[in-house]
Amino acid sequence: MLPQTLLIDADDTLWENNIYFERAIAGFISFLNHHEFSPEQVREVLNDVERECIGKHGYGLHSFAHALVDTFERLSMEPVTSELHAQIHSFAHTIADHPMEMLPEVPETVQYLSERHRLILLTKGAIAEQTGKVERSGLKEYFSAVEIVAEKDVAAYASLLKKYELEPDSTWMIGNSPKSDINPALAAGIHAVFVPHGNTWILEHDEVNAAPASQKLLIVGRFAELREHF
């Protein structure tokens, strides 16, 4: 295969991410201990609040902490005292303190791909948080560039194509999120590789669109399978 440009997602594609949020949410729901709403109903409220907070604060732990506090205020009969505020924020802090956990065979696969293709890491979220993850991952050396964007939408992909003078026919987006990695990439005219993750964030769920006739959509069971295709 001739050299391609591979745009590669980070969270839940290269390393674990959402499982830590899920654990924090479970702890928060238990702490809230609502007597009228079931845990599933509390989670639905939190999902709605998270969507609102993303619009105000973007992605990341800062936004997540706001969502937890706002959800508590909406559902609890207790006022949020400074002590409660600190306790609620502690659920977000547990995520920040968690060590990096690579997904299986990611480092050797990224190294393999970097020797054959141009790799660009494409992630969304808070710049400081995502930069820190990239640095701690030990994978930065394999990427020719790291792009941290506010949102992965069609405009973001089009901007990257222009910035790096990429040819759509030789450019692929690789990731676990239908909403952010696959569907907008296909809509922007590039190919895509869907790497499902069993704990993809619920707000990233979507139906995977079919690829247009002139593009390719590859679905693999795990990241290491990329070595068989690229």
mmCIF file with all atom_site columns, C-alpha atoms in Angstrom:
data_model
loop_
_atom_site.group_PDB
_atom_site.id
_atom_site.type_symbol
_atom_site.label_atom_id
_atom_site.label_alt_id
_atom_site.label_comp_id
_atom_site.label_asym_id
_atom_site.label_entity_id
_atom_site.label_seq_id
_atom_site.pdbx_PDB_ins_code
_atom_site.Cartn_x
_atom_site.Cartn_y
_atom_site.Cartn_z
_atom_site.occupancy
_atom_site.B_iso_or_equiv
_atom_site.pdbx_formal_charge
_atom_site.auth_seq_id
_atom_site.auth_comp_id
_atom_site.auth_asym_id
_atom_site.auth_atom_id
_atom_site.pdbx_PDB_model_num
ATOM 1   C CA . MET A 1 1   ? 0.000   0.000  0.000  1.00 0.00 ? 1   MET A CA 1
ATOM 2   C CA . LEU A 1 2   ? 1.266   3.475  -0.865 1.00 0.00 ? 2   LEU A CA 1
ATOM 3   C CA . PRO A 1 3   ? 1.834   5.834  2.077  1.00 0.00 ? 3   PRO A CA 1
ATOM 4   C CA . GLN A 1 4   ? -1.401  7.127  3.546  1.00 0.00 ? 4   GLN A CA 1
ATOM 5   C CA . THR A 1 5   ? -2.180  9.809  6.113  1.00 0.00 ? 5   THR A CA 1
ATOM 6   C CA . LEU A 1 6   ? -3.849  8.273  9.146  1.00 0.00 ? 6   LEU A CA 1
ATOM 7   C CA . LEU A 1 7   ? -5.731  10.566 11.505 1.00 0.00 ? 7   LEU A CA 1
ATOM 8   C CA . ILE A 1 8   ? -5.955  8.633  14.767 1.00 0.00 ? 8   ILE A CA 1
ATOM 9   C CA . ASP A 1 9   ? -8.271  9.304  17.694 1.00 0.00 ? 9   ASP A CA 1
ATOM 10  C CA . ALA A 1 10  ? -6.859  9.103  21.234 1.00 0.00 ? 10  ALA A CA 1
ATOM 11  C CA . ASP A 1 11  ? -9.374  8.449  24.043 1.00 0.00 ? 11  ASP A CA 1
ATOM 12  C CA . ASP A 1 12  ? -10.801 4.912  23.897 1.00 0.00 ? 12  ASP A CA 1
ATOM 13  C CA . THR A 1 13  ? -8.924  4.234  20.672 1.00 0.00 ? 13  THR A CA 1
ATOM 14  C CA . LEU A 1 14  ? -5.329  4.309  21.935 1.00 0.00 ? 14  LEU A CA 1
ATOM 15  C CA . TRP A 1 15  ? -5.948  4.289  25.678 1.00 0.00 ? 15  TRP A CA 1
ATOM 16  C CA . GLU A 1 16  ? -8.762  3.754  28.157 1.00 0.00 ? 16  GLU A CA 1
ATOM 17  C CA . ASN A 1 17  ? -10.753 6.837  29.064 1.00 0.00 ? 17  ASN A CA 1
ATOM 18  C CA . ASN A 1 18  ? -14.493 6.452  29.452 1.00 0.00 ? 18  ASN A CA 1
ATOM 19  C CA . ILE A 1 19  ? -14.297 3.561  31.926 1.00 0.00 ? 19  ILE A CA 1
ATOM 20  C CA . TYR A 1 20  ? -12.924 6.009  34.503 1.00 0.00 ? 20  TYR A CA 1
ATOM 21  C CA . PHE A 1 21  ? -15.805 8.401  33.918 1.00 0.00 ? 21  PHE A CA 1
ATOM 22  C CA . GLU A 1 22  ? -18.266 5.517  34.255 1.00 0.00 ? 22  GLU A CA 1
ATOM 23  C CA . ARG A 1 23  ? -16.753 4.552  37.600 1.00 0.00 ? 23  ARG A CA 1
ATOM 24  C CA . ALA A 1 24  ? -16.916 8.150  38.780 1.00 0.00 ? 24  ALA A CA 1
ATOM 25  C CA . ILE A 1 25  ? -20.557 8.406  37.681 1.00 0.00 ? 25  ILE A CA 1
ATOM 26  C CA . ALA A 1 26  ? -21.442 5.190  39.511 1.00 0.00 ? 26  ALA A CA 1
ATOM 27  C CA . GLY A 1 27  ? -19.851 6.607  42.648 1.00 0.00 ? 27  GLY A CA 1
ATOM 28  C CA . PHE A 1 28  ? -21.697 9.896  42.227 1.00 0.00 ? 28  PHE A CA 1
ATOM 29  C CA . ILE A 1 29  ? -25.084 8.197  41.748 1.00 0.00 ? 29  ILE A CA 1
ATOM 30  C CA . SER A 1 30  ? -24.474 6.091  44.849 1.00 0.00 ? 30  SER A CA 1
ATOM 31  C CA . PHE A 1 31  ? -23.464 9.212  46.787 1.00 0.00 ? 31  PHE A CA 1
ATOM 32  C CA . LEU A 1 32  ? -26.596 11.059 45.636 1.00 0.00 ? 32  LEU A CA 1
ATOM 33  C CA . ASN A 1 33  ? -28.692 8.083  46.786 1.00 0.00 ? 33  ASN A CA 1
ATOM 34  C CA . HIS A 1 34  ? -31.895 9.518  45.334 1.00 0.00 ? 34  HIS A CA 1
ATOM 35  C CA . HIS A 1 35  ? -35.061 8.143  46.918 1.00 0.00 ? 35  HIS A CA 1
ATOM 36  C CA . GLU A 1 36  ? -37.417 8.799  43.996 1.00 0.00 ? 36  GLU A CA 1
ATOM 37  C CA . PHE A 1 37  ? -35.275 8.468  40.874 1.00 0.00 ? 37  PHE A CA 1
ATOM 38  C CA . SER A 1 38  ? -33.724 5.132  39.918 1.00 0.00 ? 38  SER A CA 1
ATOM 39  C CA . PRO A 1 39  ? -29.994 5.078  39.065 1.00 0.00 ? 39  PRO A CA 1
ATOM 40  C CA . GLU A 1 40  ? -30.987 4.848  35.384 1.00 0.00 ? 40  GLU A CA 1
ATOM 41  C CA . GLN A 1 41  ? -33.185 7.957  35.696 1.00 0.00 ? 41  GLN A CA 1
ATOM 42  C CA . VAL A 1 42  ? -30.424 9.856  37.465 1.00 0.00 ? 42  VAL A CA 1
ATOM 43  C CA . ARG A 1 43  ? -28.077 8.907  34.656 1.00 0.00 ? 43  ARG A CA 1
ATOM 44  C CA . GLU A 1 44  ? -30.537 10.233 32.068 1.00 0.00 ? 44  GLU A CA 1
ATOM 45  C CA . VAL A 1 45  ? -30.631 13.571 33.879 1.00 0.00 ? 45  VAL A CA 1
ATOM 46  C CA . LEU A 1 46  ? -26.835 13.620 34.026 1.00 0.00 ? 46  LEU A CA 1
ATOM 47  C CA . ASN A 1 47  ? -26.614 12.897 30.294 1.00 0.00 ? 47  ASN A CA 1
ATOM 48  C CA . ASP A 1 48  ? -28.849 15.897 29.568 1.00 0.00 ? 48  ASP A CA 1
ATOM 49  C CA . VAL A 1 49  ? -26.868 18.109 31.918 1.00 0.00 ? 49  VAL A CA 1
ATOM 50  C CA . GLU A 1 50  ? -23.591 16.976 30.350 1.00 0.00 ? 50  GLU A CA 1
ATOM 51  C CA . ARG A 1 51  ? -24.869 18.019 26.924 1.00 0.00 ? 51  ARG A CA 1
ATOM 52  C CA . GLU A 1 52  ? -25.678 21.460 28.332 1.00 0.00 ? 52  GLU A CA 1
ATOM 53  C CA . CYS A 1 53  ? -22.293 21.754 30.027 1.00 0.00 ? 53  CYS A CA 1
ATOM 54  C CA . ILE A 1 54  ? -20.438 20.794 26.855 1.00 0.00 ? 54  ILE A CA 1
ATOM 55  C CA . GLY A 1 55  ? -22.095 23.758 25.151 1.00 0.00 ? 55  GLY A CA 1
ATOM 56  C CA . LYS A 1 56  ? -20.948 26.059 27.964 1.00 0.00 ? 56  LYS A CA 1
ATOM 57  C CA . HIS A 1 57  ? -17.606 24.597 28.984 1.00 0.00 ? 57  HIS A CA 1
ATOM 58  C CA . GLY A 1 58  ? -16.508 22.241 26.208 1.00 0.00 ? 58  GLY A CA 1
ATOM 59  C CA . TYR A 1 59  ? -15.208 18.748 26.896 1.00 0.00 ? 59  TYR A CA 1
ATOM 60  C CA . GLY A 1 60  ? -13.028 17.574 29.760 1.00 0.00 ? 60  GLY A CA 1
ATOM 61  C CA . LEU A 1 61  ? -12.938 17.221 33.521 1.00 0.00 ? 61  LEU A CA 1
ATOM 62  C CA . HIS A 1 62  ? -13.873 20.848 34.180 1.00 0.00 ? 62  HIS A CA 1
ATOM 63  C CA . SER A 1 63  ? -17.104 20.402 32.236 1.00 0.00 ? 63  SER A CA 1
ATOM 64  C CA . PHE A 1 64  ? -17.725 17.000 33.826 1.00 0.00 ? 64  PHE A CA 1
ATOM 65  C CA . ALA A 1 65  ? -17.357 18.418 37.333 1.00 0.00 ? 65  ALA A CA 1
ATOM 66  C CA . HIS A 1 66  ? -19.846 21.179 36.471 1.00 0.00 ? 66  HIS A CA 1
ATOM 67  C CA . ALA A 1 67  ? -22.282 18.532 35.217 1.00 0.00 ? 67  ALA A CA 1
ATOM 68  C CA . LEU A 1 68  ? -22.043 16.563 38.456 1.00 0.00 ? 68  LEU A CA 1
ATOM 69  C CA . VAL A 1 69  ? -22.667 19.645 40.591 1.00 0.00 ? 69  VAL A CA 1
ATOM 70  C CA . ASP A 1 70  ? -25.532 20.842 38.387 1.00 0.00 ? 70  ASP A CA 1
ATOM 71  C CA . THR A 1 71  ? -27.134 17.380 38.469 1.00 0.00 ? 71  THR A CA 1
ATOM 72  C CA . PHE A 1 72  ? -26.844 17.244 42.246 1.00 0.00 ? 72  PHE A CA 1
ATOM 73  C CA . GLU A 1 73  ? -28.471 20.674 42.532 1.00 0.00 ? 73  GLU A CA 1
ATOM 74  C CA . ARG A 1 74  ? -31.357 19.601 40.302 1.00 0.00 ? 74  ARG A CA 1
ATOM 75  C CA . LEU A 1 75  ? -32.077 16.332 42.054 1.00 0.00 ? 75  LEU A CA 1
ATOM 76  C CA . SER A 1 76  ? -31.096 16.752 45.684 1.00 0.00 ? 76  SER A CA 1
ATOM 77  C CA . MET A 1 77  ? -33.178 18.387 48.379 1.00 0.00 ? 77  MET A CA 1
ATOM 78  C CA . GLU A 1 78  ? -29.954 19.419 50.090 1.00 0.00 ? 78  GLU A CA 1
ATOM 79  C CA . PRO A 1 79  ? -28.205 22.680 49.221 1.00 0.00 ? 79  PRO A CA 1
ATOM 80  C CA . VAL A 1 80  ? -24.703 22.276 47.824 1.00 0.00 ? 80  VAL A CA 1
ATOM 81  C CA . THR A 1 81  ? -22.530 23.319 50.735 1.00 0.00 ? 81  THR A CA 1
ATOM 82  C CA . SER A 1 82  ? -18.803 23.837 50.342 1.00 0.00 ? 82  SER A CA 1
ATOM 83  C CA . GLU A 1 83  ? -18.255 20.370 51.827 1.00 0.00 ? 83  GLU A CA 1
ATOM 84  C CA . LEU A 1 84  ? -20.687 18.741 49.383 1.00 0.00 ? 84  LEU A CA 1
ATOM 85  C CA . HIS A 1 85  ? -19.145 20.711 46.531 1.00 0.00 ? 85  HIS A CA 1
ATOM 86  C CA . ALA A 1 86  ? -15.718 19.329 47.402 1.00 0.00 ? 86  ALA A CA 1
ATOM 87  C CA . GLN A 1 87  ? -17.072 15.790 47.678 1.00 0.00 ? 87  GLN A CA 1
ATOM 88  C CA . ILE A 1 88  ? -18.788 16.008 44.288 1.00 0.00 ? 88  ILE A CA 1
ATOM 89  C CA . HIS A 1 89  ? -15.658 17.434 42.658 1.00 0.00 ? 89  HIS A CA 1
ATOM 90  C CA . SER A 1 90  ? -13.634 14.572 44.123 1.00 0.00 ? 90  SER A CA 1
ATOM 91  C CA . PHE A 1 91  ? -15.343 12.193 41.696 1.00 0.00 ? 91  PHE A CA 1
ATOM 92  C CA . ALA A 1 92  ? -13.805 14.122 38.795 1.00 0.00 ? 92  ALA A CA 1
ATOM 93  C CA . HIS A 1 93  ? -10.430 14.308 40.549 1.00 0.00 ? 93  HIS A CA 1
ATOM 94  C CA . THR A 1 94  ? -10.219 10.496 40.679 1.00 0.00 ? 94  THR A CA 1
ATOM 95  C CA . ILE A 1 95  ? -10.166 10.526 36.869 1.00 0.00 ? 95  ILE A CA 1
ATOM 96  C CA . ALA A 1 96  ? -7.404  13.105 36.665 1.00 0.00 ? 96  ALA A CA 1
ATOM 97  C CA . ASP A 1 97  ? -5.224  11.077 39.011 1.00 0.00 ? 97  ASP A CA 1
ATOM 98  C CA . HIS A 1 98  ? -5.607  7.781  37.144 1.00 0.00 ? 98  HIS A CA 1
ATOM 99  C CA . PRO A 1 99  ? -2.523  6.427  35.335 1.00 0.00 ? 99  PRO A CA 1
ATOM 100 C CA . MET A 1 100 ? -2.562  5.922  31.583 1.00 0.00 ? 100 MET A CA 1
ATOM 101 C CA . GLU A 1 101 ? -3.748  2.495  30.458 1.00 0.00 ? 101 GLU A CA 1
ATOM 102 C CA . MET A 1 102 ? -2.953  1.613  26.856 1.00 0.00 ? 102 MET A CA 1
ATOM 103 C CA . LEU A 1 103 ? -5.353  -0.587 24.947 1.00 0.00 ? 103 LEU A CA 1
ATOM 104 C CA . PRO A 1 104 ? -3.918  -3.970 23.839 1.00 0.00 ? 104 PRO A CA 1
ATOM 105 C CA . GLU A 1 105 ? -0.954  -3.837 21.435 1.00 0.00 ? 105 GLU A CA 1
ATOM 106 C CA . VAL A 1 106 ? -1.359  -0.118 20.789 1.00 0.00 ? 106 VAL A CA 1
ATOM 107 C CA . PRO A 1 107 ? 2.294   1.012  21.171 1.00 0.00 ? 107 PRO A CA 1
ATOM 108 C CA . GLU A 1 108 ? 3.697   -1.594 18.785 1.00 0.00 ? 108 GLU A CA 1
ATOM 109 C CA . THR A 1 109 ? 0.863   -1.028 16.311 1.00 0.00 ? 109 THR A CA 1
ATOM 110 C CA . VAL A 1 110 ? 1.376   2.742  16.294 1.00 0.00 ? 110 VAL A CA 1
ATOM 111 C CA . GLN A 1 111 ? 5.104   2.222  15.776 1.00 0.00 ? 111 GLN A CA 1
ATOM 112 C CA . TYR A 1 112 ? 4.417   -0.176 12.898 1.00 0.00 ? 112 TYR A CA 1
ATOM 113 C CA . LEU A 1 113 ? 2.024   2.266  11.232 1.00 0.00 ? 113 LEU A CA 1
ATOM 114 C CA . SER A 1 114 ? 4.385   5.238  11.697 1.00 0.00 ? 114 SER A CA 1
ATOM 115 C CA . GLU A 1 115 ? 7.083   3.430  9.704  1.00 0.00 ? 115 GLU A CA 1
ATOM 116 C CA . ARG A 1 116 ? 4.742   3.123  6.723  1.00 0.00 ? 116 ARG A CA 1
ATOM 117 C CA . HIS A 1 117 ? 2.407   6.093  6.868  1.00 0.00 ? 117 HIS A CA 1
ATOM 118 C CA . ARG A 1 118 ? 2.057   9.654  8.103  1.00 0.00 ? 118 ARG A CA 1
ATOM 119 C CA . LEU A 1 119 ? 0.258   9.708  11.441 1.00 0.00 ? 119 LEU A CA 1
ATOM 120 C CA . ILE A 1 120 ? -1.615  12.681 12.906 1.00 0.00 ? 120 ILE A CA 1
ATOM 121 C CA . LEU A 1 121 ? -3.173  12.379 16.348 1.00 0.00 ? 121 LEU A CA 1
ATOM 122 C CA . LEU A 1 122 ? -6.608  13.986 16.349 1.00 0.00 ? 122 LEU A CA 1
ATOM 123 C CA . THR A 1 123 ? -8.422  14.391 19.649 1.00 0.00 ? 123 THR A CA 1
ATOM 124 C CA . LYS A 1 124 ? -10.990 16.745 21.110 1.00 0.00 ? 124 LYS A CA 1
ATOM 125 C CA . GLY A 1 125 ? -11.230 18.212 24.583 1.00 0.00 ? 125 GLY A CA 1
ATOM 126 C CA . ALA A 1 126 ? -9.419  20.536 26.951 1.00 0.00 ? 126 ALA A CA 1
ATOM 127 C CA . ILE A 1 127 ? -5.980  21.343 25.545 1.00 0.00 ? 127 ILE A CA 1
ATOM 128 C CA . ALA A 1 128 ? -4.061  20.946 28.814 1.00 0.00 ? 128 ALA A CA 1
ATOM 129 C CA . GLU A 1 129 ? -5.724  17.632 29.649 1.00 0.00 ? 129 GLU A CA 1
ATOM 130 C CA . GLN A 1 130 ? -5.290  16.102 26.214 1.00 0.00 ? 130 GLN A CA 1
ATOM 131 C CA . THR A 1 131 ? -1.722  17.375 25.853 1.00 0.00 ? 131 THR A CA 1
ATOM 132 C CA . GLY A 1 132 ? -0.886  15.795 29.197 1.00 0.00 ? 132 GLY A CA 1
ATOM 133 C CA . LYS A 1 133 ? -2.293  12.445 28.103 1.00 0.00 ? 133 LYS A CA 1
ATOM 134 C CA . VAL A 1 134 ? -0.340  12.526 24.863 1.00 0.00 ? 134 VAL A CA 1
ATOM 135 C CA . GLU A 1 135 ? 2.891   13.307 26.711 1.00 0.00 ? 135 GLU A CA 1
ATOM 136 C CA . ARG A 1 136 ? 2.335   10.585 29.320 1.00 0.00 ? 136 ARG A CA 1
ATOM 137 C CA . SER A 1 137 ? 1.374   7.998  26.703 1.00 0.00 ? 137 SER A CA 1
ATOM 138 C CA . GLY A 1 138 ? 4.860   7.800  25.242 1.00 0.00 ? 138 GLY A CA 1
ATOM 139 C CA . LEU A 1 139 ? 3.365   7.741  21.733 1.00 0.00 ? 139 LEU A CA 1
ATOM 140 C CA . LYS A 1 140 ? 3.966   11.336 20.666 1.00 0.00 ? 140 LYS A CA 1
ATOM 141 C CA . GLU A 1 141 ? 7.192   10.540 18.807 1.00 0.00 ? 141 GLU A CA 1
ATOM 142 C CA . TYR A 1 142 ? 5.271   8.424  16.295 1.00 0.00 ? 142 TYR A CA 1
ATOM 143 C CA . PHE A 1 143 ? 3.013   11.276 15.165 1.00 0.00 ? 143 PHE A CA 1
ATOM 144 C CA . SER A 1 144 ? 4.013   14.018 12.769 1.00 0.00 ? 144 SER A CA 1
ATOM 145 C CA . ALA A 1 145 ? 1.463   16.320 14.429 1.00 0.00 ? 145 ALA A CA 1
ATOM 146 C CA . VAL A 1 146 ? -1.020  16.448 17.289 1.00 0.00 ? 146 VAL A CA 1
ATOM 147 C CA . GLU A 1 147 ? -4.300  18.282 16.776 1.00 0.00 ? 147 GLU A CA 1
ATOM 148 C CA . ILE A 1 148 ? -6.595  19.052 19.735 1.00 0.00 ? 148 ILE A CA 1
ATOM 149 C CA . VAL A 1 149 ? -9.900  20.480 18.580 1.00 0.00 ? 149 VAL A CA 1
ATOM 150 C CA . ALA A 1 150 ? -13.016 21.745 20.339 1.00 0.00 ? 150 ALA A CA 1
ATOM 151 C CA . GLU A 1 151 ? -15.277 19.483 18.287 1.00 0.00 ? 151 GLU A CA 1
ATOM 152 C CA . LYS A 1 152 ? -14.800 16.818 15.644 1.00 0.00 ? 152 LYS A CA 1
ATOM 153 C CA . ASP A 1 153 ? -17.283 17.819 12.983 1.00 0.00 ? 153 ASP A CA 1
ATOM 154 C CA . VAL A 1 154 ? -17.194 18.109 9.215  1.00 0.00 ? 154 VAL A CA 1
ATOM 155 C CA . ALA A 1 155 ? -15.715 21.611 9.422  1.00 0.00 ? 155 ALA A CA 1
ATOM 156 C CA . ALA A 1 156 ? -12.873 20.373 11.638 1.00 0.00 ? 156 ALA A CA 1
ATOM 157 C CA . TYR A 1 157 ? -11.980 17.608 9.191  1.00 0.00 ? 157 TYR A CA 1
ATOM 158 C CA . ALA A 1 158 ? -12.175 19.976 6.235  1.00 0.00 ? 158 ALA A CA 1
ATOM 159 C CA . SER A 1 159 ? -9.867  22.382 8.084  1.00 0.00 ? 159 SER A CA 1
ATOM 160 C CA . LEU A 1 160 ? -7.305  19.636 8.676  1.00 0.00 ? 160 LEU A CA 1
ATOM 161 C CA . LEU A 1 161 ? -7.380  18.594 5.043  1.00 0.00 ? 161 LEU A CA 1
ATOM 162 C CA . LYS A 1 162 ? -6.584  22.156 4.064  1.00 0.00 ? 162 LYS A CA 1
ATOM 163 C CA . LYS A 1 163 ? -3.993  22.777 6.802  1.00 0.00 ? 163 LYS A CA 1
ATOM 164 C CA . TYR A 1 164 ? -1.910  19.695 5.998  1.00 0.00 ? 164 TYR A CA 1
ATOM 165 C CA . GLU A 1 165 ? -2.700  19.661 2.259  1.00 0.00 ? 165 GLU A CA 1
ATOM 166 C CA . LEU A 1 166 ? -4.121  16.164 2.524  1.00 0.00 ? 166 LEU A CA 1
ATOM 167 C CA . GLU A 1 167 ? -5.567  14.266 -0.411 1.00 0.00 ? 167 GLU A CA 1
ATOM 168 C CA . PRO A 1 168 ? -8.947  12.836 0.640  1.00 0.00 ? 168 PRO A CA 1
ATOM 169 C CA . ASP A 1 169 ? -8.378  9.621  -1.290 1.00 0.00 ? 169 ASP A CA 1
ATOM 170 C CA . SER A 1 170 ? -5.246  8.799  0.736  1.00 0.00 ? 170 SER A CA 1
ATOM 171 C CA . THR A 1 171 ? -6.509  9.999  4.122  1.00 0.00 ? 171 THR A CA 1
ATOM 172 C CA . TRP A 1 172 ? -8.198  7.886  6.792  1.00 0.00 ? 172 TRP A CA 1
ATOM 173 C CA . MET A 1 173 ? -9.765  8.660  10.165 1.00 0.00 ? 173 MET A CA 1
ATOM 174 C CA . ILE A 1 174 ? -9.391  5.891  12.745 1.00 0.00 ? 174 ILE A CA 1
ATOM 175 C CA . GLY A 1 175 ? -11.451 5.888  15.932 1.00 0.00 ? 175 GLY A CA 1
ATOM 176 C CA . ASN A 1 176 ? -14.099 4.394  18.191 1.00 0.00 ? 176 ASN A CA 1
ATOM 177 C CA . SER A 1 177 ? -16.788 7.071  18.019 1.00 0.00 ? 177 SER A CA 1
ATOM 178 C CA . PRO A 1 178 ? -19.418 6.957  15.262 1.00 0.00 ? 178 PRO A CA 1
ATOM 179 C CA . LYS A 1 179 ? -20.487 10.500 16.152 1.00 0.00 ? 179 LYS A CA 1
ATOM 180 C CA . SER A 1 180 ? -17.056 12.136 16.149 1.00 0.00 ? 180 SER A CA 1
ATOM 181 C CA . ASP A 1 181 ? -14.645 9.876  14.296 1.00 0.00 ? 181 ASP A CA 1
ATOM 182 C CA . ILE A 1 182 ? -16.533 8.023  11.602 1.00 0.00 ? 182 ILE A CA 1
ATOM 183 C CA . ASN A 1 183 ? -19.607 9.852  10.328 1.00 0.00 ? 183 ASN A CA 1
ATOM 184 C CA . PRO A 1 184 ? -18.156 13.388 10.065 1.00 0.00 ? 184 PRO A CA 1
ATOM 185 C CA . ALA A 1 185 ? -14.965 12.041 8.488  1.00 0.00 ? 185 ALA A CA 1
ATOM 186 C CA . LEU A 1 186 ? -16.971 10.251 5.818  1.00 0.00 ? 186 LEU A CA 1
ATOM 187 C CA . ALA A 1 187 ? -19.054 13.382 5.312  1.00 0.00 ? 187 ALA A CA 1
ATOM 188 C CA . ALA A 1 188 ? -15.825 15.347 4.815  1.00 0.00 ? 188 ALA A CA 1
ATOM 189 C CA . GLY A 1 189 ? -14.835 13.028 1.982  1.00 0.00 ? 189 GLY A CA 1
ATOM 190 C CA . ILE A 1 190 ? -12.164 10.838 3.590  1.00 0.00 ? 190 ILE A CA 1
ATOM 191 C CA . HIS A 1 191 ? -12.034 7.142  4.417  1.00 0.00 ? 191 HIS A CA 1
ATOM 192 C CA . ALA A 1 192 ? -12.635 5.794  7.924  1.00 0.00 ? 192 ALA A CA 1
ATOM 193 C CA . VAL A 1 193 ? -11.787 2.866  10.174 1.00 0.00 ? 193 VAL A CA 1
ATOM 194 C CA . PHE A 1 194 ? -14.217 2.089  12.977 1.00 0.00 ? 194 PHE A CA 1
ATOM 195 C CA . VAL A 1 195 ? -12.586 0.457  16.021 1.00 0.00 ? 195 VAL A CA 1
ATOM 196 C CA . PRO A 1 196 ? -15.489 -0.266 18.401 1.00 0.00 ? 196 PRO A CA 1
ATOM 197 C CA . HIS A 1 197 ? -14.910 0.038  22.123 1.00 0.00 ? 197 HIS A CA 1
ATOM 198 C CA . GLY A 1 198 ? -17.221 -1.669 24.584 1.00 0.00 ? 198 GLY A CA 1
ATOM 199 C CA . ASN A 1 199 ? -17.380 1.414  26.804 1.00 0.00 ? 199 ASN A CA 1
ATOM 200 C CA . THR A 1 200 ? -17.692 4.257  24.313 1.00 0.00 ? 200 THR A CA 1
ATOM 201 C CA . TRP A 1 201 ? -19.267 7.298  25.978 1.00 0.00 ? 201 TRP A CA 1
ATOM 202 C CA . ILE A 1 202 ? -23.041 7.280  25.548 1.00 0.00 ? 202 ILE A CA 1
ATOM 203 C CA . LEU A 1 203 ? -23.007 10.794 24.094 1.00 0.00 ? 203 LEU A CA 1
ATOM 204 C CA . GLU A 1 204 ? -20.768 9.512  21.298 1.00 0.00 ? 204 GLU A CA 1
ATOM 205 C CA . HIS A 1 205 ? -23.171 6.746  20.286 1.00 0.00 ? 205 HIS A CA 1
ATOM 206 C CA . ASP A 1 206 ? -24.682 6.911  16.806 1.00 0.00 ? 206 ASP A CA 1
ATOM 207 C CA . GLU A 1 207 ? -25.439 4.667  13.877 1.00 0.00 ? 207 GLU A CA 1
ATOM 208 C CA . VAL A 1 208 ? -22.403 4.211  11.646 1.00 0.00 ? 208 VAL A CA 1
ATOM 209 C CA . ASN A 1 209 ? -23.195 5.678  8.252  1.00 0.00 ? 209 ASN A CA 1
ATOM 210 C CA . ALA A 1 210 ? -22.455 3.778  5.068  1.00 0.00 ? 210 ALA A CA 1
ATOM 211 C CA . ALA A 1 211 ? -19.492 5.044  3.100  1.00 0.00 ? 211 ALA A CA 1
ATOM 212 C CA . PRO A 1 212 ? -20.212 6.852  -0.169 1.00 0.00 ? 212 PRO A CA 1
ATOM 213 C CA . ALA A 1 213 ? -19.318 4.904  -3.301 1.00 0.00 ? 213 ALA A CA 1
ATOM 214 C CA . SER A 1 214 ? -15.993 6.688  -3.729 1.00 0.00 ? 214 SER A CA 1
ATOM 215 C CA . GLN A 1 215 ? -14.862 6.087  -0.116 1.00 0.00 ? 215 GLN A CA 1
ATOM 216 C CA . LYS A 1 216 ? -14.004 3.157  2.119  1.00 0.00 ? 216 LYS A CA 1
ATOM 217 C CA . LEU A 1 217 ? -15.245 2.201  5.584  1.00 0.00 ? 217 LEU A CA 1
ATOM 218 C CA . LEU A 1 218 ? -13.312 -0.487 7.391  1.00 0.00 ? 218 LEU A CA 1
ATOM 219 C CA . ILE A 1 219 ? -14.501 -2.050 10.654 1.00 0.00 ? 219 ILE A CA 1
ATOM 220 C CA . VAL A 1 220 ? -11.957 -3.913 12.793 1.00 0.00 ? 220 VAL A CA 1
ATOM 221 C CA . GLY A 1 221 ? -12.326 -5.745 16.077 1.00 0.00 ? 221 GLY A CA 1
ATOM 222 C CA . ARG A 1 222 ? -9.303  -4.166 17.735 1.00 0.00 ? 222 ARG A CA 1
ATOM 223 C CA . PHE A 1 223 ? -6.652  -1.551 17.025 1.00 0.00 ? 223 PHE A CA 1
ATOM 224 C CA . ALA A 1 224 ? -3.888  -4.109 16.428 1.00 0.00 ? 224 ALA A CA 1
ATOM 225 C CA . GLU A 1 225 ? -5.752  -5.401 13.363 1.00 0.00 ? 225 GLU A CA 1
ATOM 226 C CA . LEU A 1 226 ? -4.698  -2.231 11.546 1.00 0.00 ? 226 LEU A CA 1
ATOM 227 C CA . ARG A 1 227 ? -1.371  -3.928 10.882 1.00 0.00 ? 227 ARG A CA 1
ATOM 228 C CA . GLU A 1 228 ? -3.222  -6.321 8.579  1.00 0.00 ? 228 GLU A CA 1
ATOM 229 C CA . HIS A 1 229 ? -4.695  -3.488 6.503  1.00 0.00 ? 229 HIS A CA 1
ATOM 230 C CA . PHE A 1 230 ? -2.074  -0.730 6.453  1.00 0.00 ? 230 PHE A CA 1
#
